[in-house]
């Protein structure tokens, strides 16, 4: 329901984000964080805790709201903002760092673009060998390559975990053939993963926005929440 300007709320995080994305001029405005918290109270708490691996369910790449291209500007960086201390085995997100190369190669081979649902990025987890888990303290911010597969983990700890994971968009699509070589770190990682110094690559179909089913559900939840809060305010005044 509420947003804050990242430049006012978290200037250090903003500086890091801009650095990764090639400078603040490339970051799309408005650059805000919202309070749509992702809570992990007790996911699979009745099961033994599982270490991160390809066997854990729920691996995915974010971005159900646009067609994916190698140079897509919609999700220039993935961030995890930590709003509660995350101890080990307490619901911290799992990430697969070597998924970046697999996703990069797949997207490079599809200049016509891929919808998230048809791309089946989740299946690429079977090719991954490195798995990590997010732990941290309230106030930490994780800056994650937009191609990185990640998954919710179980939380049998009894401690609630709160994060948000805002995507940061670019003003322009990424560019993999910059004459001046001024690649952003995110672009450079893609080039490294593909094993090339530069890449002539162009889309062959239109970029598209997608409206996922969850949007209608979230709109309804927001209306219900506003109604509840309105009722609470009236009760306090009486
Ligand atoms: Fe996600």
PDB file of C-alpha atoms and ligand atoms in Angstrom:
ATOM      1  CA  UNK A   1       0.000   0.000   0.000  1.00  0.00           C
ATOM      2  CA  UNK A   2       2.914   2.349   0.673  1.00  0.00           C
ATOM      3  CA  UNK A   3       6.115   3.167  -1.175  1.00  0.00           C
ATOM      4  CA  UNK A   4       9.322   4.959  -0.237  1.00  0.00           C
ATOM      5  CA  UNK A   5      11.967   6.500  -2.483  1.00  0.00           C
ATOM      6  CA  UNK A   6      15.042   4.265  -2.302  1.00  0.00           C
ATOM      7  CA  UNK A   7      17.347   7.304  -2.519  1.00  0.00           C
ATOM      8  CA  UNK A   8      15.904   8.622   0.750  1.00  0.00           C
ATOM      9  CA  UNK A   9      15.245   5.329   2.519  1.00  0.00           C
ATOM     10  CA  UNK A  10      18.343   3.300   1.633  1.00  0.00           C
ATOM     11  CA  UNK A  11      21.014   5.454  -0.047  1.00  0.00           C
ATOM     12  CA  UNK A  12      23.788   2.861   0.379  1.00  0.00           C
ATOM     13  CA  UNK A  13      21.683   0.139  -1.216  1.00  0.00           C
ATOM     14  CA  UNK A  14      20.727   2.532  -3.996  1.00  0.00           C
ATOM     15  CA  UNK A  15      24.387   3.321  -4.686  1.00  0.00           C
ATOM     16  CA  UNK A  16      25.209  -0.378  -4.962  1.00  0.00           C
ATOM     17  CA  UNK A  17      22.228  -1.052  -7.212  1.00  0.00           C
ATOM     18  CA  UNK A  18      23.139   1.838  -9.544  1.00  0.00           C
ATOM     19  CA  UNK A  19      26.735   0.616  -9.624  1.00  0.00           C
ATOM     20  CA  UNK A  20      25.686  -2.904 -10.664  1.00  0.00           C
ATOM     21  CA  UNK A  21      23.363  -1.546 -13.342  1.00  0.00           C
ATOM     22  CA  UNK A  22      25.866   0.776 -14.960  1.00  0.00           C
ATOM     23  CA  UNK A  23      25.043   4.101 -13.295  1.00  0.00           C
ATOM     24  CA  UNK A  24      21.971   5.918 -12.064  1.00  0.00           C
ATOM     25  CA  UNK A  25      21.196   7.241 -15.551  1.00  0.00           C
ATOM     26  CA  UNK A  26      20.363   3.697 -16.620  1.00  0.00           C
ATOM     27  CA  UNK A  27      17.965   3.014 -13.708  1.00  0.00           C
ATOM     28  CA  UNK A  28      14.293   3.578 -14.475  1.00  0.00           C
ATOM     29  CA  UNK A  29      12.326   6.005 -12.331  1.00  0.00           C
ATOM     30  CA  UNK A  30      10.410   6.001 -10.098  1.00  0.00           C
ATOM     31  CA  UNK A  31      12.809   3.881  -8.089  1.00  0.00           C
ATOM     32  CA  UNK A  32      10.768   2.968  -5.026  1.00  0.00           C
ATOM     33  CA  UNK A  33      10.300   0.131  -2.550  1.00  0.00           C
ATOM     34  CA  UNK A  34       6.837  -1.001  -1.521  1.00  0.00           C
ATOM     35  CA  UNK A  35       5.526  -2.806   1.541  1.00  0.00           C
ATOM     36  CA  UNK A  36       4.328  -5.973  -0.154  1.00  0.00           C
ATOM     37  CA  UNK A  37       6.114  -8.204   2.328  1.00  0.00           C
ATOM     38  CA  UNK A  38       6.861 -11.806   1.460  1.00  0.00           C
ATOM     39  CA  UNK A  39       6.356 -13.678   4.706  1.00  0.00           C
ATOM     40  CA  UNK A  40       7.635 -17.139   5.440  1.00  0.00           C
ATOM     41  CA  UNK A  41       5.982 -18.084   8.712  1.00  0.00           C
ATOM     42  CA  UNK A  42       6.194 -21.850   8.583  1.00  0.00           C
ATOM     43  CA  UNK A  43       6.564 -23.172   5.041  1.00  0.00           C
ATOM     44  CA  UNK A  44       6.968 -26.975   5.217  1.00  0.00           C
ATOM     45  CA  UNK A  45       7.686 -26.626   8.955  1.00  0.00           C
ATOM     46  CA  UNK A  46       6.377 -30.120   9.524  1.00  0.00           C
ATOM     47  CA  UNK A  47       9.130 -31.601   7.344  1.00  0.00           C
ATOM     48  CA  UNK A  48      12.844 -31.966   8.136  1.00  0.00           C
ATOM     49  CA  UNK A  49      14.820 -28.977   6.857  1.00  0.00           C
ATOM     50  CA  UNK A  50      16.280 -29.569   3.385  1.00  0.00           C
ATOM     51  CA  UNK A  51      19.611 -28.092   2.245  1.00  0.00           C
ATOM     52  CA  UNK A  52      19.493 -26.162  -1.037  1.00  0.00           C
ATOM     53  CA  UNK A  53      19.669 -28.538  -3.988  1.00  0.00           C
ATOM     54  CA  UNK A  54      17.918 -29.294  -7.257  1.00  0.00           C
ATOM     55  CA  UNK A  55      15.550 -31.545  -5.283  1.00  0.00           C
ATOM     56  CA  UNK A  56      13.966 -28.618  -3.420  1.00  0.00           C
ATOM     57  CA  UNK A  57      10.645 -27.572  -5.009  1.00  0.00           C
ATOM     58  CA  UNK A  58       9.805 -24.141  -6.368  1.00  0.00           C
ATOM     59  CA  UNK A  59      12.883 -23.028  -8.331  1.00  0.00           C
ATOM     60  CA  UNK A  60      11.996 -20.166 -10.667  1.00  0.00           C
ATOM     61  CA  UNK A  61      13.124 -17.015 -12.400  1.00  0.00           C
ATOM     62  CA  UNK A  62      11.056 -13.957 -11.561  1.00  0.00           C
ATOM     63  CA  UNK A  63       9.201 -11.991 -14.193  1.00  0.00           C
ATOM     64  CA  UNK A  64       5.718 -13.267 -14.970  1.00  0.00           C
ATOM     65  CA  UNK A  65       4.762  -9.797 -16.229  1.00  0.00           C
ATOM     66  CA  UNK A  66       6.851  -9.557 -19.397  1.00  0.00           C
ATOM     67  CA  UNK A  67       8.217 -11.597 -22.261  1.00  0.00           C
ATOM     68  CA  UNK A  68      11.835 -12.527 -21.570  1.00  0.00           C
ATOM     69  CA  UNK A  69      14.649 -11.505 -23.874  1.00  0.00           C
ATOM     70  CA  UNK A  70      18.392 -11.714 -23.291  1.00  0.00           C
ATOM     71  CA  UNK A  71      18.592  -7.921 -23.069  1.00  0.00           C
ATOM     72  CA  UNK A  72      15.265  -7.374 -21.269  1.00  0.00           C
ATOM     73  CA  UNK A  73      15.069  -4.026 -19.446  1.00  0.00           C
ATOM     74  CA  UNK A  74      12.087  -4.912 -17.256  1.00  0.00           C
ATOM     75  CA  UNK A  75      14.091  -6.741 -14.634  1.00  0.00           C
ATOM     76  CA  UNK A  76      17.558  -5.253 -14.686  1.00  0.00           C
ATOM     77  CA  UNK A  77      18.396  -6.508 -11.216  1.00  0.00           C
ATOM     78  CA  UNK A  78      16.704  -8.638  -8.626  1.00  0.00           C
ATOM     79  CA  UNK A  79      16.953  -7.476  -5.036  1.00  0.00           C
ATOM     80  CA  UNK A  80      16.065  -9.034  -1.720  1.00  0.00           C
ATOM     81  CA  UNK A  81      15.490  -6.540   1.057  1.00  0.00           C
ATOM     82  CA  UNK A  82      15.742  -8.197   4.470  1.00  0.00           C
ATOM     83  CA  UNK A  83      13.191  -6.909   7.018  1.00  0.00           C
ATOM     84  CA  UNK A  84      13.831  -9.469   9.768  1.00  0.00           C
ATOM     85  CA  UNK A  85      16.986 -11.315  10.849  1.00  0.00           C
ATOM     86  CA  UNK A  86      17.341 -14.541   8.868  1.00  0.00           C
ATOM     87  CA  UNK A  87      19.240 -17.230  10.753  1.00  0.00           C
ATOM     88  CA  UNK A  88      20.297 -20.516   9.131  1.00  0.00           C
ATOM     89  CA  UNK A  89      17.450 -22.949   8.471  1.00  0.00           C
ATOM     90  CA  UNK A  90      14.914 -20.172   8.992  1.00  0.00           C
ATOM     91  CA  UNK A  91      13.271 -19.633   5.637  1.00  0.00           C
ATOM     92  CA  UNK A  92      16.038 -17.753   3.808  1.00  0.00           C
ATOM     93  CA  UNK A  93      15.735 -17.813   0.013  1.00  0.00           C
ATOM     94  CA  UNK A  94      17.804 -20.426  -1.854  1.00  0.00           C
ATOM     95  CA  UNK A  95      19.762 -19.288  -4.922  1.00  0.00           C
ATOM     96  CA  UNK A  96      21.616 -21.173  -7.677  1.00  0.00           C
ATOM     97  CA  UNK A  97      24.502 -18.936  -8.838  1.00  0.00           C
ATOM     98  CA  UNK A  98      25.527 -21.055 -11.827  1.00  0.00           C
ATOM     99  CA  UNK A  99      22.021 -20.861 -13.267  1.00  0.00           C
ATOM    100  CA  UNK A 100      22.985 -17.505 -14.816  1.00  0.00           C
ATOM    101  CA  UNK A 101      24.978 -19.171 -17.622  1.00  0.00           C
ATOM    102  CA  UNK A 102      22.264 -21.700 -18.416  1.00  0.00           C
ATOM    103  CA  UNK A 103      19.581 -19.011 -18.594  1.00  0.00           C
ATOM    104  CA  UNK A 104      21.849 -16.720 -20.641  1.00  0.00           C
ATOM    105  CA  UNK A 105      22.480 -19.424 -23.245  1.00  0.00           C
ATOM    106  CA  UNK A 106      18.789 -20.242 -23.488  1.00  0.00           C
ATOM    107  CA  UNK A 107      17.769 -16.607 -23.920  1.00  0.00           C
ATOM    108  CA  UNK A 108      20.563 -15.982 -26.426  1.00  0.00           C
ATOM    109  CA  UNK A 109      19.148 -18.832 -28.528  1.00  0.00           C
ATOM    110  CA  UNK A 110      15.655 -17.285 -28.496  1.00  0.00           C
ATOM    111  CA  UNK A 111      15.749 -13.783 -30.005  1.00  0.00           C
ATOM    112  CA  UNK A 112      11.986 -14.111 -30.504  1.00  0.00           C
ATOM    113  CA  UNK A 113      11.592 -14.018 -26.722  1.00  0.00           C
ATOM    114  CA  UNK A 114      10.108 -16.461 -24.248  1.00  0.00           C
ATOM    115  CA  UNK A 115       7.148 -16.170 -21.934  1.00  0.00           C
ATOM    116  CA  UNK A 116       8.093 -17.182 -18.414  1.00  0.00           C
ATOM    117  CA  UNK A 117       5.525 -19.994 -18.400  1.00  0.00           C
ATOM    118  CA  UNK A 118       6.687 -21.572 -21.664  1.00  0.00           C
ATOM    119  CA  UNK A 119      10.402 -21.048 -21.026  1.00  0.00           C
ATOM    120  CA  UNK A 120      10.449 -23.618 -18.212  1.00  0.00           C
ATOM    121  CA  UNK A 121      13.426 -21.958 -16.609  1.00  0.00           C
ATOM    122  CA  UNK A 122      12.705 -24.132 -13.575  1.00  0.00           C
ATOM    123  CA  UNK A 123      13.873 -27.238 -15.435  1.00  0.00           C
ATOM    124  CA  UNK A 124      17.347 -25.755 -15.800  1.00  0.00           C
ATOM    125  CA  UNK A 125      17.944 -26.290 -12.087  1.00  0.00           C
ATOM    126  CA  UNK A 126      18.878 -29.885 -12.945  1.00  0.00           C
ATOM    127  CA  UNK A 127      21.955 -28.551 -14.766  1.00  0.00           C
ATOM    128  CA  UNK A 128      23.076 -26.481 -11.769  1.00  0.00           C
ATOM    129  CA  UNK A 129      25.741 -27.547  -9.315  1.00  0.00           C
ATOM    130  CA  UNK A 130      26.084 -24.572  -6.973  1.00  0.00           C
ATOM    131  CA  UNK A 131      23.436 -23.800  -4.397  1.00  0.00           C
ATOM    132  CA  UNK A 132      23.486 -21.134  -1.693  1.00  0.00           C
ATOM    133  CA  UNK A 133      21.130 -19.894   0.996  1.00  0.00           C
ATOM    134  CA  UNK A 134      20.349 -16.341   2.030  1.00  0.00           C
ATOM    135  CA  UNK A 135      20.964 -15.500   5.666  1.00  0.00           C
ATOM    136  CA  UNK A 136      21.331 -11.985   6.990  1.00  0.00           C
ATOM    137  CA  UNK A 137      20.351  -9.244   9.341  1.00  0.00           C
ATOM    138  CA  UNK A 138      17.526  -6.793   9.141  1.00  0.00           C
ATOM    139  CA  UNK A 139      18.640  -4.000   6.819  1.00  0.00           C
ATOM    140  CA  UNK A 140      20.762  -6.192   4.542  1.00  0.00           C
ATOM    141  CA  UNK A 141      20.004  -5.976   0.839  1.00  0.00           C
ATOM    142  CA  UNK A 142      20.985  -8.717  -1.599  1.00  0.00           C
ATOM    143  CA  UNK A 143      21.731  -7.696  -5.190  1.00  0.00           C
ATOM    144  CA  UNK A 144      21.103 -10.642  -7.460  1.00  0.00           C
ATOM    145  CA  UNK A 145      21.569 -11.144 -11.173  1.00  0.00           C
ATOM    146  CA  UNK A 146      18.157 -11.159 -12.861  1.00  0.00           C
ATOM    147  CA  UNK A 147      18.825 -14.564 -14.462  1.00  0.00           C
ATOM    148  CA  UNK A 148      19.465 -16.315 -11.165  1.00  0.00           C
ATOM    149  CA  UNK A 149      17.112 -19.144 -10.267  1.00  0.00           C
ATOM    150  CA  UNK A 150      15.885 -19.041  -6.685  1.00  0.00           C
ATOM    151  CA  UNK A 151      13.398 -20.840  -4.445  1.00  0.00           C
ATOM    152  CA  UNK A 152      11.629 -20.433  -1.138  1.00  0.00           C
ATOM    153  CA  UNK A 153      13.052 -22.621   1.606  1.00  0.00           C
ATOM    154  CA  UNK A 154      11.272 -24.353   4.433  1.00  0.00           C
ATOM    155  CA  UNK A 155      11.079 -22.594   7.778  1.00  0.00           C
ATOM    156  CA  UNK A 156      10.743 -24.937  10.742  1.00  0.00           C
ATOM    157  CA  UNK A 157      12.465 -22.397  13.078  1.00  0.00           C
ATOM    158  CA  UNK A 158       9.376 -20.871  14.618  1.00  0.00           C
ATOM    159  CA  UNK A 159      10.678 -17.396  13.598  1.00  0.00           C
ATOM    160  CA  UNK A 160       8.758 -15.474  10.968  1.00  0.00           C
ATOM    161  CA  UNK A 161      10.840 -14.240   8.054  1.00  0.00           C
ATOM    162  CA  UNK A 162      10.023 -11.010   6.182  1.00  0.00           C
ATOM    163  CA  UNK A 163      11.539  -9.870   2.880  1.00  0.00           C
ATOM    164  CA  UNK A 164      10.555  -7.843  -0.139  1.00  0.00           C
ATOM    165  CA  UNK A 165      12.045  -8.537  -3.558  1.00  0.00           C
ATOM    166  CA  UNK A 166      11.684  -5.514  -5.778  1.00  0.00           C
ATOM    167  CA  UNK A 167      12.905  -5.755  -9.366  1.00  0.00           C
ATOM    168  CA  UNK A 168      14.811  -2.723 -10.599  1.00  0.00           C
ATOM    169  CA  UNK A 169      14.096  -1.796 -14.218  1.00  0.00           C
ATOM    170  CA  UNK A 170      16.381  -0.245 -16.819  1.00  0.00           C
ATOM    171  CA  UNK A 171      15.568   2.760 -18.990  1.00  0.00           C
ATOM    172  CA  UNK A 172      16.918   0.946 -22.046  1.00  0.00           C
ATOM    173  CA  UNK A 173      17.505  -2.729 -22.860  1.00  0.00           C
ATOM    174  CA  UNK A 174      20.896  -4.136 -21.930  1.00  0.00           C
ATOM    175  CA  UNK A 175      23.550  -3.817 -24.614  1.00  0.00           C
ATOM    176  CA  UNK A 176      26.166  -6.451 -25.273  1.00  0.00           C
ATOM    177  CA  UNK A 177      28.088  -4.607 -27.955  1.00  0.00           C
ATOM    178  CA  UNK A 178      29.147  -1.274 -26.477  1.00  0.00           C
ATOM    179  CA  UNK A 179      31.845   0.384 -28.612  1.00  0.00           C
ATOM    180  CA  UNK A 180      33.293   2.043 -25.520  1.00  0.00           C
ATOM    181  CA  UNK A 181      33.209  -1.204 -23.532  1.00  0.00           C
ATOM    182  CA  UNK A 182      31.270   0.503 -20.729  1.00  0.00           C
ATOM    183  CA  UNK A 183      29.294  -2.594 -19.768  1.00  0.00           C
ATOM    184  CA  UNK A 184      27.352  -2.731 -16.552  1.00  0.00           C
ATOM    185  CA  UNK A 185      28.321  -5.503 -14.173  1.00  0.00           C
ATOM    186  CA  UNK A 186      25.047  -7.296 -15.000  1.00  0.00           C
ATOM    187  CA  UNK A 187      25.863  -7.133 -18.733  1.00  0.00           C
ATOM    188  CA  UNK A 188      29.470  -8.213 -18.145  1.00  0.00           C
ATOM    189  CA  UNK A 189      28.289 -11.275 -16.224  1.00  0.00           C
ATOM    190  CA  UNK A 190      26.152 -12.286 -19.224  1.00  0.00           C
ATOM    191  CA  UNK A 191      29.094 -11.864 -21.618  1.00  0.00           C
ATOM    192  CA  UNK A 192      31.335 -13.875 -19.296  1.00  0.00           C
ATOM    193  CA  UNK A 193      28.709 -16.604 -19.015  1.00  0.00           C
ATOM    194  CA  UNK A 194      28.469 -16.795 -22.809  1.00  0.00           C
ATOM    195  CA  UNK A 195      32.258 -16.815 -23.111  1.00  0.00           C
ATOM    196  CA  UNK A 196      32.427 -13.818 -25.460  1.00  0.00           C
ATOM    197  CA  UNK A 197      33.869 -10.314 -25.249  1.00  0.00           C
ATOM    198  CA  UNK A 198      30.895  -8.752 -27.004  1.00  0.00           C
ATOM    199  CA  UNK A 199      27.797  -9.963 -28.762  1.00  0.00           C
ATOM    200  CA  UNK A 200      25.787  -8.679 -31.717  1.00  0.00           C
ATOM    201  CA  UNK A 201      22.329  -9.645 -30.649  1.00  0.00           C
ATOM    202  CA  UNK A 202      18.929  -8.238 -31.544  1.00  0.00           C
ATOM    203  CA  UNK A 203      15.377  -9.174 -30.768  1.00  0.00           C
ATOM    204  CA  UNK A 204      13.274 -10.545 -33.628  1.00  0.00           C
ATOM    205  CA  UNK A 205       9.827 -10.014 -32.075  1.00  0.00           C
ATOM    206  CA  UNK A 206       8.050  -7.283 -30.134  1.00  0.00           C
ATOM    207  CA  UNK A 207       8.624  -6.800 -26.443  1.00  0.00           C
ATOM    208  CA  UNK A 208       5.457  -7.537 -24.522  1.00  0.00           C
ATOM    209  CA  UNK A 209       3.947  -6.894 -21.145  1.00  0.00           C
ATOM    210  CA  UNK A 210       1.897  -9.737 -19.660  1.00  0.00           C
ATOM    211  CA  UNK A 211      -0.835  -9.379 -17.052  1.00  0.00           C
ATOM    212  CA  UNK A 212      -0.569 -12.468 -14.834  1.00  0.00           C
ATOM    213  CA  UNK A 213      -3.571 -13.882 -12.994  1.00  0.00           C
ATOM    214  CA  UNK A 214      -2.094 -12.894  -9.634  1.00  0.00           C
ATOM    215  CA  UNK A 215      -2.627  -9.187 -10.451  1.00  0.00           C
ATOM    216  CA  UNK A 216      -6.419  -9.446 -10.146  1.00  0.00           C
ATOM    217  CA  UNK A 217      -6.025 -11.430  -6.920  1.00  0.00           C
ATOM    218  CA  UNK A 218      -3.630  -8.863  -5.469  1.00  0.00           C
ATOM    219  CA  UNK A 219      -5.974  -6.016  -6.448  1.00  0.00           C
ATOM    220  CA  UNK A 220      -8.810  -7.733  -4.598  1.00  0.00           C
ATOM    221  CA  UNK A 221      -6.584  -8.293  -1.536  1.00  0.00           C
ATOM    222  CA  UNK A 222      -5.619  -4.618  -1.571  1.00  0.00           C
ATOM    223  CA  UNK A 223      -9.246  -3.495  -1.691  1.00  0.00           C
ATOM    224  CA  UNK A 224     -10.111  -5.814   1.201  1.00  0.00           C
ATOM    225  CA  UNK A 225      -7.140  -4.543   3.206  1.00  0.00           C
ATOM    226  CA  UNK A 226      -8.122  -0.906   2.657  1.00  0.00           C
ATOM    227  CA  UNK A 227     -11.655  -1.722   3.755  1.00  0.00           C
ATOM    228  CA  UNK A 228     -10.371  -3.440   6.909  1.00  0.00           C
ATOM    229  CA  UNK A 229      -8.101  -0.504   7.746  1.00  0.00           C
ATOM    230  CA  UNK A 230     -10.980   1.921   7.132  1.00  0.00           C
ATOM    231  CA  UNK A 231     -13.105  -0.026   9.591  1.00  0.00           C
ATOM    232  CA  UNK A 232     -10.254  -0.019  12.125  1.00  0.00           C
ATOM    233  CA  UNK A 233      -9.886   3.772  11.845  1.00  0.00           C
ATOM    234  CA  UNK A 234     -13.607   4.339  12.346  1.00  0.00           C
ATOM    235  CA  UNK A 235     -13.563   2.067  15.410  1.00  0.00           C
ATOM    236  CA  UNK A 236     -10.669   3.996  16.966  1.00  0.00           C
ATOM    237  CA  UNK A 237     -12.402   7.310  16.464  1.00  0.00           C
ATOM    238  CA  UNK A 238     -15.645   6.191  18.084  1.00  0.00           C
TER     239      UNK A 238
HETATM  240 FE1  LIG B   1      11.067 -15.126  -6.989  1.00  0.00          FE
END
